[in-house]
Structures are given as structure tokens and as C-alpha cells.
Short mmCIF file of C-alpha atoms in Angstrom, two decimals:
data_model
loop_
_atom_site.label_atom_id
_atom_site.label_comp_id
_atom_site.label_asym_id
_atom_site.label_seq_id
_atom_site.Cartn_x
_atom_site.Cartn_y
_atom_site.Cartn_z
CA UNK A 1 0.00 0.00 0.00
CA UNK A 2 1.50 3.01 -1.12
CA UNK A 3 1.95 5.65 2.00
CA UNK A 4 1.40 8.41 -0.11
CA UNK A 5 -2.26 7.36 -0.48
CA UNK A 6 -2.98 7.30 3.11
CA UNK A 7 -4.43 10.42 3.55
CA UNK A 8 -7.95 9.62 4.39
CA UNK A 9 -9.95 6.27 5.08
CA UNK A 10 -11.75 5.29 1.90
CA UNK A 11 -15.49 5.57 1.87
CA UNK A 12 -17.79 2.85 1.99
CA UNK A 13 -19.79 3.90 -1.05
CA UNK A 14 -18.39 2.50 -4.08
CA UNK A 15 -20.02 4.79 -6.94
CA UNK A 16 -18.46 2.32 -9.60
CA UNK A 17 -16.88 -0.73 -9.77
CA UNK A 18 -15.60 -1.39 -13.45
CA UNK A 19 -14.53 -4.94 -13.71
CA UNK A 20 -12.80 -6.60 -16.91
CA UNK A 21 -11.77 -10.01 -17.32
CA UNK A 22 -8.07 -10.20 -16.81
CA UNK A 23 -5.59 -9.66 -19.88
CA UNK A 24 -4.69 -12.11 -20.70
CA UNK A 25 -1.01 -11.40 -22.37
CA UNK A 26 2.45 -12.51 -20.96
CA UNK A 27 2.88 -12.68 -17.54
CA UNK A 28 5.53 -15.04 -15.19
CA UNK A 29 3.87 -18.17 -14.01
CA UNK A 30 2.28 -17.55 -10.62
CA UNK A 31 2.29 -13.94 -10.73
CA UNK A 32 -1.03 -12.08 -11.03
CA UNK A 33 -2.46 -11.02 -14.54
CA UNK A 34 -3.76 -7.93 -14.70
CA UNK A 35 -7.14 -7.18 -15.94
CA UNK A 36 -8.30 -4.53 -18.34
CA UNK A 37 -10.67 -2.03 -16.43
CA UNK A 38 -10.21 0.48 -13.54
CA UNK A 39 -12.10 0.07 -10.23
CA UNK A 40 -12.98 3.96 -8.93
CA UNK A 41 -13.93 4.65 -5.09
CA UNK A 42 -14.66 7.65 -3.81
CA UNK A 43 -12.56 9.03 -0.93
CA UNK A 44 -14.12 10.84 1.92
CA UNK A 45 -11.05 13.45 1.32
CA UNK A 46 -12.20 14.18 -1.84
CA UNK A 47 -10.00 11.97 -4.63
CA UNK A 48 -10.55 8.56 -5.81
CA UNK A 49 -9.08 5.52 -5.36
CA UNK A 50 -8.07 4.22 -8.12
CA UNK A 51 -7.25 0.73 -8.31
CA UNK A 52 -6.55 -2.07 -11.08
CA UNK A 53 -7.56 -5.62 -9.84
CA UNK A 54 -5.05 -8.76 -11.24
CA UNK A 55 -6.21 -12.19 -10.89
CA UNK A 56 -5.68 -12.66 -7.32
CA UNK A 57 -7.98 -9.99 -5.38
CA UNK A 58 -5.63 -9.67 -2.64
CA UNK A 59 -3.36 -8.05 -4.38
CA UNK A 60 -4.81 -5.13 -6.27
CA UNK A 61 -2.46 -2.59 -8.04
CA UNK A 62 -3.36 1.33 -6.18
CA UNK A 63 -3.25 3.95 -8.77
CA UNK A 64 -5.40 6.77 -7.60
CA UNK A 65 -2.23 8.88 -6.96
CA UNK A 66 -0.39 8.17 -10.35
CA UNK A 67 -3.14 9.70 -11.73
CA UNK A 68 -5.13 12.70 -12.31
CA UNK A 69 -7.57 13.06 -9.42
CA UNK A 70 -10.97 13.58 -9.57
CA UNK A 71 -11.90 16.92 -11.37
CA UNK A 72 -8.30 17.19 -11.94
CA UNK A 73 -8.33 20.92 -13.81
CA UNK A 74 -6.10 20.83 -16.97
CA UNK A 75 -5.84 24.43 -18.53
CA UNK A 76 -5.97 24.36 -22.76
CA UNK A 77 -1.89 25.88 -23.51
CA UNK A 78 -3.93 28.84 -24.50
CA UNK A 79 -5.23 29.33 -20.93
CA UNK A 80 -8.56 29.96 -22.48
CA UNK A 81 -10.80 26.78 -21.32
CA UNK A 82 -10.58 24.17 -18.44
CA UNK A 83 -10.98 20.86 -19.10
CA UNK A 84 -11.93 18.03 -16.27
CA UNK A 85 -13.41 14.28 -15.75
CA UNK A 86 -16.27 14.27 -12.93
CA UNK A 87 -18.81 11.68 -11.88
CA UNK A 88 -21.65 13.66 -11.61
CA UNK A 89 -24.28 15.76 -14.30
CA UNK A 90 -24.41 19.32 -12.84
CA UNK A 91 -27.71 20.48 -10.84
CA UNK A 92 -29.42 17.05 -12.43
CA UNK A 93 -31.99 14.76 -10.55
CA UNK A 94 -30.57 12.09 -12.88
CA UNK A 95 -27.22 11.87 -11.50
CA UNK A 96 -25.66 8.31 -12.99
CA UNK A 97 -21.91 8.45 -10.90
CA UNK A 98 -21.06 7.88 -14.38
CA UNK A 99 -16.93 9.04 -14.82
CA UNK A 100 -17.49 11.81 -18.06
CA UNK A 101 -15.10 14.22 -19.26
CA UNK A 102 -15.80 18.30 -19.33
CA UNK A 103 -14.46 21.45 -20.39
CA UNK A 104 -15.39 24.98 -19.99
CA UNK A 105 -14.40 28.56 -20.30
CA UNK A 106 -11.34 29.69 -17.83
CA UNK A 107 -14.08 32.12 -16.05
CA UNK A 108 -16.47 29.38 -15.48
CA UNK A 109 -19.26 29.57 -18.14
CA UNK A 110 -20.02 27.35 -21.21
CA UNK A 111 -19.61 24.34 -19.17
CA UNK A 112 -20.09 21.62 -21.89
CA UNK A 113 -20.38 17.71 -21.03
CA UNK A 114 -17.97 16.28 -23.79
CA UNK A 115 -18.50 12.90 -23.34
CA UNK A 116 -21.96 10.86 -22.44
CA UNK A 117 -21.27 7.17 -22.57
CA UNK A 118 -22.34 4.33 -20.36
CA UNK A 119 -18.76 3.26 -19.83
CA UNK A 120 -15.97 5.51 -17.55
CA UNK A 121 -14.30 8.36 -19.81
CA UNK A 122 -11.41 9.70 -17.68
CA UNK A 123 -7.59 11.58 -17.02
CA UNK A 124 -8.32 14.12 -20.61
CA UNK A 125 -4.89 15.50 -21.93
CA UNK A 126 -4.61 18.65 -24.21
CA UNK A 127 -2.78 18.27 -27.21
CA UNK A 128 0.03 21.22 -27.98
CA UNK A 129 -2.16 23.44 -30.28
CA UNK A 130 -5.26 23.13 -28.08
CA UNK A 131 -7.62 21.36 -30.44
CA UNK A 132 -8.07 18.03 -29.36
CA UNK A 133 -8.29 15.72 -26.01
CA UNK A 134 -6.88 12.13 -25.46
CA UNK A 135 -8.49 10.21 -23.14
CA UNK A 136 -9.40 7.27 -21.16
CA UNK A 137 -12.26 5.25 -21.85
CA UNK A 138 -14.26 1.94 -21.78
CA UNK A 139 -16.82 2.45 -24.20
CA UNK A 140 -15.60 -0.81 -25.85
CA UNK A 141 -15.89 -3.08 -23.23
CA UNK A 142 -11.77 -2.78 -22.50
CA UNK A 143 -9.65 0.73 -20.93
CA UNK A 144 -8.13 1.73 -23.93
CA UNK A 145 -7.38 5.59 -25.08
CA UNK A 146 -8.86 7.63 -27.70
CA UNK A 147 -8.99 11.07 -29.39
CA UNK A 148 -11.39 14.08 -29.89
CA UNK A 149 -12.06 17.66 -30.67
CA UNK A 150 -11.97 20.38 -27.91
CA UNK A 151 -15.55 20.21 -28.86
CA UNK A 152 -16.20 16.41 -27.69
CA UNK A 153 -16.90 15.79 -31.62
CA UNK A 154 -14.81 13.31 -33.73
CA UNK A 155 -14.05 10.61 -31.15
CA UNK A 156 -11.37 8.16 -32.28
CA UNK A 157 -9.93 5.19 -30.78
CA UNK A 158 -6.27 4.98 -30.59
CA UNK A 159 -5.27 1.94 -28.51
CA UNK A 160 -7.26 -1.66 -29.47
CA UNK A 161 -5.50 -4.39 -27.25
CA UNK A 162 -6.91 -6.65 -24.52
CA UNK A 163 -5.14 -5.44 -22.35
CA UNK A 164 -5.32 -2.32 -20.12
CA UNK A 165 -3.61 1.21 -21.78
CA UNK A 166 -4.04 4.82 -19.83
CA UNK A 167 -2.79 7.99 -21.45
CA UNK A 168 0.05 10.35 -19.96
CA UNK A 169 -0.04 13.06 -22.17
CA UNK A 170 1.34 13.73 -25.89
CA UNK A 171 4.71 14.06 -27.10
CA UNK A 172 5.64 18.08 -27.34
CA UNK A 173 5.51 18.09 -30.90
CA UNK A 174 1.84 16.34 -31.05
CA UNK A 175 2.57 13.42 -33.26
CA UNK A 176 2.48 10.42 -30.21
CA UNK A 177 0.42 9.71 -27.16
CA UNK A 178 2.57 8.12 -23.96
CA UNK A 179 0.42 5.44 -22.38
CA UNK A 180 0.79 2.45 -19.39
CA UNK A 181 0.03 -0.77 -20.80
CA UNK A 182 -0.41 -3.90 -19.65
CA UNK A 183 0.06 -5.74 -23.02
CA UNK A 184 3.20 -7.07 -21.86
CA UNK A 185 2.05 -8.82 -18.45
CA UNK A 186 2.73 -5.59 -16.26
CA UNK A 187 1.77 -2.18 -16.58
CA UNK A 188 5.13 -0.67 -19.08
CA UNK A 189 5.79 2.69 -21.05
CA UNK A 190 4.93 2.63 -24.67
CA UNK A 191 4.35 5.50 -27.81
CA UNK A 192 1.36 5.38 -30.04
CA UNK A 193 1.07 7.38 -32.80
CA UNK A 194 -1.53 9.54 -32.19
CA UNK A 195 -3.32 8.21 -35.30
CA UNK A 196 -3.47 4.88 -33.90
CA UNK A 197 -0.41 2.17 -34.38
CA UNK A 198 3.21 1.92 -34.33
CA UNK A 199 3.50 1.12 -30.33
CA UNK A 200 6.95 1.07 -29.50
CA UNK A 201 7.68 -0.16 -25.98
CA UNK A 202 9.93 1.88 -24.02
CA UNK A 203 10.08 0.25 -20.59
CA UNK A 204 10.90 -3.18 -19.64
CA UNK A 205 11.05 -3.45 -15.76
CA UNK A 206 10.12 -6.37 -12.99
CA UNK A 207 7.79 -3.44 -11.40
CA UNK A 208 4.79 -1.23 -13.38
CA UNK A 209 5.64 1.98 -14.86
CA UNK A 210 3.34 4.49 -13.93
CA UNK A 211 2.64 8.51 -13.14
CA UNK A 212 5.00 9.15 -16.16
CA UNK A 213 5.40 12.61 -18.48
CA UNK A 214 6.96 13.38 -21.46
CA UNK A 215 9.83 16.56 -20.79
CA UNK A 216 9.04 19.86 -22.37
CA UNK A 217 11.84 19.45 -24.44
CA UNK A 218 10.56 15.87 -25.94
CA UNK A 219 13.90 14.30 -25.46
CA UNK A 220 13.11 12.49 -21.94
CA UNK A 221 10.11 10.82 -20.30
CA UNK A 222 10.24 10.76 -16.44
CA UNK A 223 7.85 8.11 -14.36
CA UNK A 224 7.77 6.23 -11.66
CA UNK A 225 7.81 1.88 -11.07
CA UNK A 226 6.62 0.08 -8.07
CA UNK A 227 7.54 -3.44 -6.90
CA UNK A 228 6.51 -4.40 -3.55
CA UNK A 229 6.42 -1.38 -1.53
CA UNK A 230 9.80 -0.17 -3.39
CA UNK A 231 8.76 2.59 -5.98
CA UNK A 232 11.74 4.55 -7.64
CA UNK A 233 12.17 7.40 -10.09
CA UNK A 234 13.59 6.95 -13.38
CA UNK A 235 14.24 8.65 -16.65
CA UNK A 236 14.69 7.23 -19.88
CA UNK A 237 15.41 8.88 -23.45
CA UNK A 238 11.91 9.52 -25.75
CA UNK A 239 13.16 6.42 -28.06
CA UNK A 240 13.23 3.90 -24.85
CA UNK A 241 17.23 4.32 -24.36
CA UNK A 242 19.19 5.12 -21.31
CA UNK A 243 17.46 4.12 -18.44
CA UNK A 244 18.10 5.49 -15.21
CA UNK A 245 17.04 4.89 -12.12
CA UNK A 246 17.42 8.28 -10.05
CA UNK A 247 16.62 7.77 -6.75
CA UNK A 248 18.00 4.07 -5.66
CA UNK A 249 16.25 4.48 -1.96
CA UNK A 250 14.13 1.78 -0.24
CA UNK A 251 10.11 3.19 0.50
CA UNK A 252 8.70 5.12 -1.80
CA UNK A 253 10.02 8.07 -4.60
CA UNK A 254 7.21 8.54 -6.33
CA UNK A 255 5.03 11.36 -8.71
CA UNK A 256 8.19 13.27 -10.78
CA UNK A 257 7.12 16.08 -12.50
CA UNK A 258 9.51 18.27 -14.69
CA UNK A 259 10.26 21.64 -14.80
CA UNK A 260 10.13 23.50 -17.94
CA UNK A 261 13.65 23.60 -18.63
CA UNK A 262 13.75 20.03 -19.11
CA UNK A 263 16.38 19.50 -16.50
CA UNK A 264 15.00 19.45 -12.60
CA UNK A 265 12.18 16.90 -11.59
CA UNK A 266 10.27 17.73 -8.36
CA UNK A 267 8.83 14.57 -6.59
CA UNK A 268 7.68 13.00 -3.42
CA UNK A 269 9.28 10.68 -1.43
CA UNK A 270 8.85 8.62 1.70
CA UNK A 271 12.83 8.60 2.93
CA UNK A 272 12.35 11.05 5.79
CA UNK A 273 9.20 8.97 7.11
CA UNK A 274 6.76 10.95 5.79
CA UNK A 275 5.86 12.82 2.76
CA UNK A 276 8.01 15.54 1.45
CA UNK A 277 9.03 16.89 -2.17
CA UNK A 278 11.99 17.35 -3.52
CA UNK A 279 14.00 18.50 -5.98
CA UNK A 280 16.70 16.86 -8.49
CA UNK A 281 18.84 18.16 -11.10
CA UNK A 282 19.34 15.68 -13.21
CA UNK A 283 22.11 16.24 -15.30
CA UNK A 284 24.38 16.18 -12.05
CA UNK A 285 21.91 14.51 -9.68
CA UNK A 286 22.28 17.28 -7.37
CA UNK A 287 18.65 16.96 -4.71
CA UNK A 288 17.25 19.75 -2.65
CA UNK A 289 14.39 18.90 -0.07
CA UNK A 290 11.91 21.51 -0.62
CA UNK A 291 9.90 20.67 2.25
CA UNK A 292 10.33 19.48 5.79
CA UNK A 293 7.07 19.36 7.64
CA UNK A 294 6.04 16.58 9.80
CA UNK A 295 2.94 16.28 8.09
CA UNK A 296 2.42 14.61 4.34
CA UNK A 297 3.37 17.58 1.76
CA UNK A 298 2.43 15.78 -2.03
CA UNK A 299 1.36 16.72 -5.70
CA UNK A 300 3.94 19.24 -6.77
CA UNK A 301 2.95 22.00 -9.61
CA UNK A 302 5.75 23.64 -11.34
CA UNK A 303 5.33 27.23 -12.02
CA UNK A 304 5.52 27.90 -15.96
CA UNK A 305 8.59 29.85 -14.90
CA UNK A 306 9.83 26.90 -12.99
CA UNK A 307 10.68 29.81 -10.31
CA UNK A 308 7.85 27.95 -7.85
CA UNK A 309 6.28 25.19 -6.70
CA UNK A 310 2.53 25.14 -5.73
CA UNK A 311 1.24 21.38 -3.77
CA UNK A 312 -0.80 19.79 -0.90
CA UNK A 313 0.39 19.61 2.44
CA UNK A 314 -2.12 18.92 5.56
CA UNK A 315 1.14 20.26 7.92
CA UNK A 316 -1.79 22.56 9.49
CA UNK A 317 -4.21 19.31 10.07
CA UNK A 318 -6.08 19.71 6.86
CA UNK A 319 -5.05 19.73 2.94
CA UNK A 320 -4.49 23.20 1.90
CA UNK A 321 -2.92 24.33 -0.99
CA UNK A 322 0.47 25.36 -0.57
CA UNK A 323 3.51 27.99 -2.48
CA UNK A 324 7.13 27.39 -2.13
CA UNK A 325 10.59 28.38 -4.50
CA UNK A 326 12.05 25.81 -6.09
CA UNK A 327 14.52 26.09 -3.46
CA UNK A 328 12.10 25.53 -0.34
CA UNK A 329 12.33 29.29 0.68
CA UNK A 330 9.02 31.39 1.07
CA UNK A 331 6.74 28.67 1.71
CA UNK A 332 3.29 30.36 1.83
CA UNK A 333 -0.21 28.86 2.35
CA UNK A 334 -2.86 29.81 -0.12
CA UNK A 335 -5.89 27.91 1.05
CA UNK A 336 -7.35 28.19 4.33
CA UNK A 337 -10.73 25.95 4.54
CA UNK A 338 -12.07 23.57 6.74
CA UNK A 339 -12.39 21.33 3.72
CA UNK A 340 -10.03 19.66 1.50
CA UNK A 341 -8.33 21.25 -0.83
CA UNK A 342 -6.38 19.36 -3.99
CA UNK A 343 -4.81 19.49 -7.70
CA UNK A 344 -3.44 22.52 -7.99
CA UNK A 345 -2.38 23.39 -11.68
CA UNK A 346 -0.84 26.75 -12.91
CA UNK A 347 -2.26 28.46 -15.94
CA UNK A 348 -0.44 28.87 -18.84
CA UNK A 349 0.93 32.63 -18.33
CA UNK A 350 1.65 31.66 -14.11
CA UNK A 351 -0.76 34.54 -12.88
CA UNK A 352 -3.15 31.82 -11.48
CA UNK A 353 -3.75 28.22 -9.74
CA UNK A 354 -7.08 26.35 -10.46
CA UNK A 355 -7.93 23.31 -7.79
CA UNK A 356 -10.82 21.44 -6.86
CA UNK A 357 -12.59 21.90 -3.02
CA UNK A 358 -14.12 18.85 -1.39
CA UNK A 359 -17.19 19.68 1.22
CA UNK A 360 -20.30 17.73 1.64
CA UNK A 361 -20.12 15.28 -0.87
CA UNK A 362 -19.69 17.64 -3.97
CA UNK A 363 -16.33 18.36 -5.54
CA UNK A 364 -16.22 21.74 -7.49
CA UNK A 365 -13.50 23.45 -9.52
CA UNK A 366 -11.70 26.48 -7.96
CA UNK A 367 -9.39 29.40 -9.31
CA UNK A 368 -7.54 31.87 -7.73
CA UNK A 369 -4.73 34.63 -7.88
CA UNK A 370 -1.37 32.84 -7.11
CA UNK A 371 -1.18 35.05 -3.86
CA UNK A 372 -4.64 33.50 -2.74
CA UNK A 373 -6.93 36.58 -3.81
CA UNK A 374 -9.46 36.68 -5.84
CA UNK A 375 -11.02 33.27 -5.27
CA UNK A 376 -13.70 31.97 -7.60
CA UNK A 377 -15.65 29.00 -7.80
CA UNK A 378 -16.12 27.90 -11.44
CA UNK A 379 -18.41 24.40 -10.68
CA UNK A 380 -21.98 23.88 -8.86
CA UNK A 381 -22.10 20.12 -8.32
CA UNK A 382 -25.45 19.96 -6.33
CA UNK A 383 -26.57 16.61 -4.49
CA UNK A 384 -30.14 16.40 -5.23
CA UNK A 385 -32.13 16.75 -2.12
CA UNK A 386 -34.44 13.52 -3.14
CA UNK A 387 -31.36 11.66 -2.82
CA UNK A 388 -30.61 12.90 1.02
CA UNK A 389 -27.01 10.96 1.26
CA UNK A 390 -23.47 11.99 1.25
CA UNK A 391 -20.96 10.25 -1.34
#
């Protein structure tokens, strides 16, 4: 069980429980084959927990901090829209806890349901010019990734195996999608096109290869692989070359994110005995702890100046959104709420941080100034009275 995702005690109410039949690809003998679907839980801290069951239900694989969390914001490079997965319809007596994908205006308004399928639709990526999503989704009986227009029009599928494939984003220059498959027994790093074919497996590790991103520069992917409760950070070159493991520490390394020079990777690690980010330059593997609390500080943000870091930390008994240099000076606190506060994500031009609030059930989307003025809530997700229970 990864410490990391220990924050809160999972609810009891399971909104969806997506079960596949396991993949049946590769695999050593005895060890558990992974199946094709995502299980989603709801958290009474507000995320999900996100798991992958394998053949043997005592083992399941936790994911819910590799990837996006619920609501997770992601701005369009243009700064202009907001796009998000949810599991609820807005204001609507109907409410299905069906996973869908949204996007809508960076002020709030022309909230638009892109996708309305049966099946979970999930973790949406914007490509580099801003005019189409990748995505998660099920709609074909198997988690595979597909394609659309900022508009939720033109859906196309991208991945077709068995086996299980989530996206992590395109390449810089928009021509491949980075995914997690388990085609090859465990969950590895491969490139599609983003037309569909040419996979070319990049990772070939005993543990799964998860939480990964492509560098600004396109010339690196960063990520993160777990076996047992040893997860480590490694780079390796955009064509599947040079491996490296960074971090060679027992626990847990986990959730690198890179700067925009290409160069430093903030991420969390275990080594102190709790949760704290830090810093590595990795052309000299030079590390700076950024934080030092004795509370669980997680989800680093670089800034788009890589100047600043924003992230969680519940250091003050609850999870607040926090600002810090790359250095670990001027560590400011942005949030102050009695409820959860999570995902923080920079806009494009660094003036300000969109996250999502969890109170009463309802997640909604947030934005404010990156000095903590000038707060707005952008989403109203109601829980209809008829229905009288808290998720």
C-alpha cells in the first residue's frame, strides 16, 4: 500500500466498480495477470481511489495517486478553457456516478459535457495546439485511449488491445500519445502514434511503470515503477534508451514532475518517514528537499517559470494548498478551509492556480490569484435533495 495514499480512510460507497476479465497477455507463471478495467472509489477526502484488480484480489495494483484526481483541472496551452473528468451531471436529478469528461471557459461559463457514454471516460490530456483531447475510456468493453475535438466531436480510438492502456499526455511536438500498458504482463511505457499504431515499448522493468510525463523538451520521459512497496524514479530517453534509475532508496520516490527547462524533476518521497518533495537536477543529480514538515506535503505544480512550486500539504491538520521556490524558501499557504483542498495546476501565463474543493459530498473546480486573492468557484455540483445521502 502506497503511504502516499494514506491520507484519508476510503469511503464505503463504491459509486463504480468497473470490472474486466483479466488480460490475458504474458505474464511469469504464478504472478497475477492484470485485468483490463479500472475500479474507482470515492474518498471521503475528496480523490478517488483508483485501483486495477489482477487475478488474485488480494493483491490489487493502487493507482489513484499516479493519476489525475478527480476533477483534476487541466488548462488548454492557451489558458482559455478548463478541461476536467467528474462523476456527476451538474444540478441534475438524474445523477448516474457515471466518470465523463468536461471542459469549460477559464471564467467558469459554457460548461459543456464532452463525453456521455455508459462506460468511464477519464484523465483528458490537451494536445500542444489546443484542439483536441486524449483520453481514457471503456466504451468498448476494455480501458483503452482515444482522441477528440476540444468540442467532444470526432471521437477516435487509438489503442485496441486486450489489455489495459491509460494515457500520460502527448509528445511536445503532437505526433504520439505516452500510455501504461499492460500488453506485456505488467503495466510498461509505450508511444502510439496519435493516429493509432506503431507502439513502441519503451520500458521493460520487474515493477509497473506508472505517473509518467513526457519533458518539455521531448527528449526524456520521467515516471515512476513500483515493486513491492519499493517505488523509484527513473528517466529514460523519448526512443526507450538510457534508463536510469534516479533515486536508488528503499520506501517510496514517487510522482516526478519536470520543470520547464527540461532539466530538474520535483517529486515526493517517503525517505524522511513521511511525505516531502523534492527537488533533483538531473544532469548532475544534485537533490534539494523543498519541504520538511512533519505532516504529508504531495502533488507538486511547477510554475511555468519553474521559479515555484505550488502542492498539498495537511502540515496545518487539513489539505491546503500550498507555495514554495524551487529552493524551499518562502513557503506560503494559499488555502485556508475547513475542507479539502487538492490538484493545484498553474495556468499557462503563471498569474493563477485552479484546484478542486471537497465539502459535503460535492467536488467543485476552484481558481484563484497565485497570492490566494481573488477566489472563484467555477463548478456547482449539487446533491439532489431527493437523494438525502453523502458520497
Amino acid at each position: 500500500m502506497m503511504r502516499i495514499m494514506q491520507w484519508a480512510a476510503i469511503s464505503a460507497c463504491v459509486f463504480a466498480v468497473l470490472v474486466g476479465v483479466a488480460a490475458g497477455c504474458g505474464g511469469e507463471e504464478g504472478k497475477p495477470q492484470l485485468f483490463n478495467r479500472l475500479i474507482f472509489l470515492t474518498r471521503q477526502s475528496g480523490d478517488y481511489d483508483i485501483r486495477l484488480r489482477t487475478s488474485n484480489d488480494r493483491q490489487p495494483i493502487e493507482l489513484g495517486r499516479v493519476l489525475p484526481w478527480d476533477s483534476q483541472p487541466v488548462w488548454s496551452p492557451d489558458g482559455s478553457r478548463i478541461a476536467f473528468y467528474s462523476d456527476r451531471k451538474f444540478n441534475l436529478p438524474d445523477r448516474d456516478d457515471n466518470v465523463d469528461i468536461y471542459v469549460m471557459a477559464a471564467d467558469g461559463t459554457g460548461l459543456t459535457r464532452l463525453t456521455d457514454d455508459p462506460a468511464s471516460d477519464a484523465f483528458p490530456y490537451w494536445s500542444p495546439d489546443g484542439q483536441r483531447l486524449a483520453f481514457y475510456s471503456e466504451r468498448d468493453g476494455q480501458g483503452d485511449v482515444y482522441i477528440m475535438n476540444a468540442d467532444g466531436s470526432g471521437i477516435e480510438r487509438v489503442t485496441d488491445d486486450p489489455a489495459l492502456d491509460i494515457p500520460y499526455g502527448w509528445s511536445p511536438d503532437g505526433q504520439r500519445l505516452l500510455i501504461s500498458s499492460a500488453r506485456s504482463g505488467n503495466l510498461d511505457l509505450y508511444t502510439v502514434k496519435a493516429s493509432g499504431g506503431d507502439a513502441k515499448r519503451l520500458t521493460k522493468l520487474q515493477g509497473n511503470d506508472v505517473a509518467a510525463q513526457w519533458s518539455p523538451d521531448g527528449s526524456q520521459i520521467a515516471f515512476e515503477s513500483a515493486n513491492g512497496r519499493n517505488v523509484e524514479v527513473y528517466v529514460v530517453n523519448a526512443d526507450g534508451s538510457n534508463l536510469i534509475d534516479l533515486t536508488l532508496r528503499p520506501l517510496r520516490d514517487a510522482h516526478p514532475v519536470w520543470a520547464p527547462d527540461s532539466v530538474r524533476l520535483a517529486f515526493v518521497s517517503d525517505r524522511t518517514a513521511d511525505s516531502e518533495i523534492y527537488v533533483m537536477d538531473t544532469n548532475y543529480s544534485f537533490l534539494t528537499q523543498v519541504t520538511a514538515a512533519q505532516r504529508e506535503d504531495a502533488w507538486p505544480a511547477w510554475s511555468p517559470d519553474g521559479a515555484r512550486l505550488a502542492f498539498v500539504s495537511d502540515r496545518d491538520s487539513n489539505r491546503e494548498i500550498y507555495l514554495a521556490n524551487a529552493d524551499g524558501t518562502g513557503q506560503t499557504r494559499l488555502t485556508n478551509d475547513p475542507n479539502p483542498d487538492l490538484s493545484p495546476e498553474w495556468s499557462p501565463d503563471g498569474s493563477r492556480l485552479a484546484f478542486v474543493r471537497y465539502r459535503s459530498g460535492r467536488r467543485d473546480i476552484y481558481v484563484m490569484n497565485v497570492d490566494g486573492s481573488g477566489l472563484v468557484r467555477l463548478t456547482n455540483d449539487e446533491i439532489p435533495a431527493a437523494r438525502g445521502i453523502e458520497q
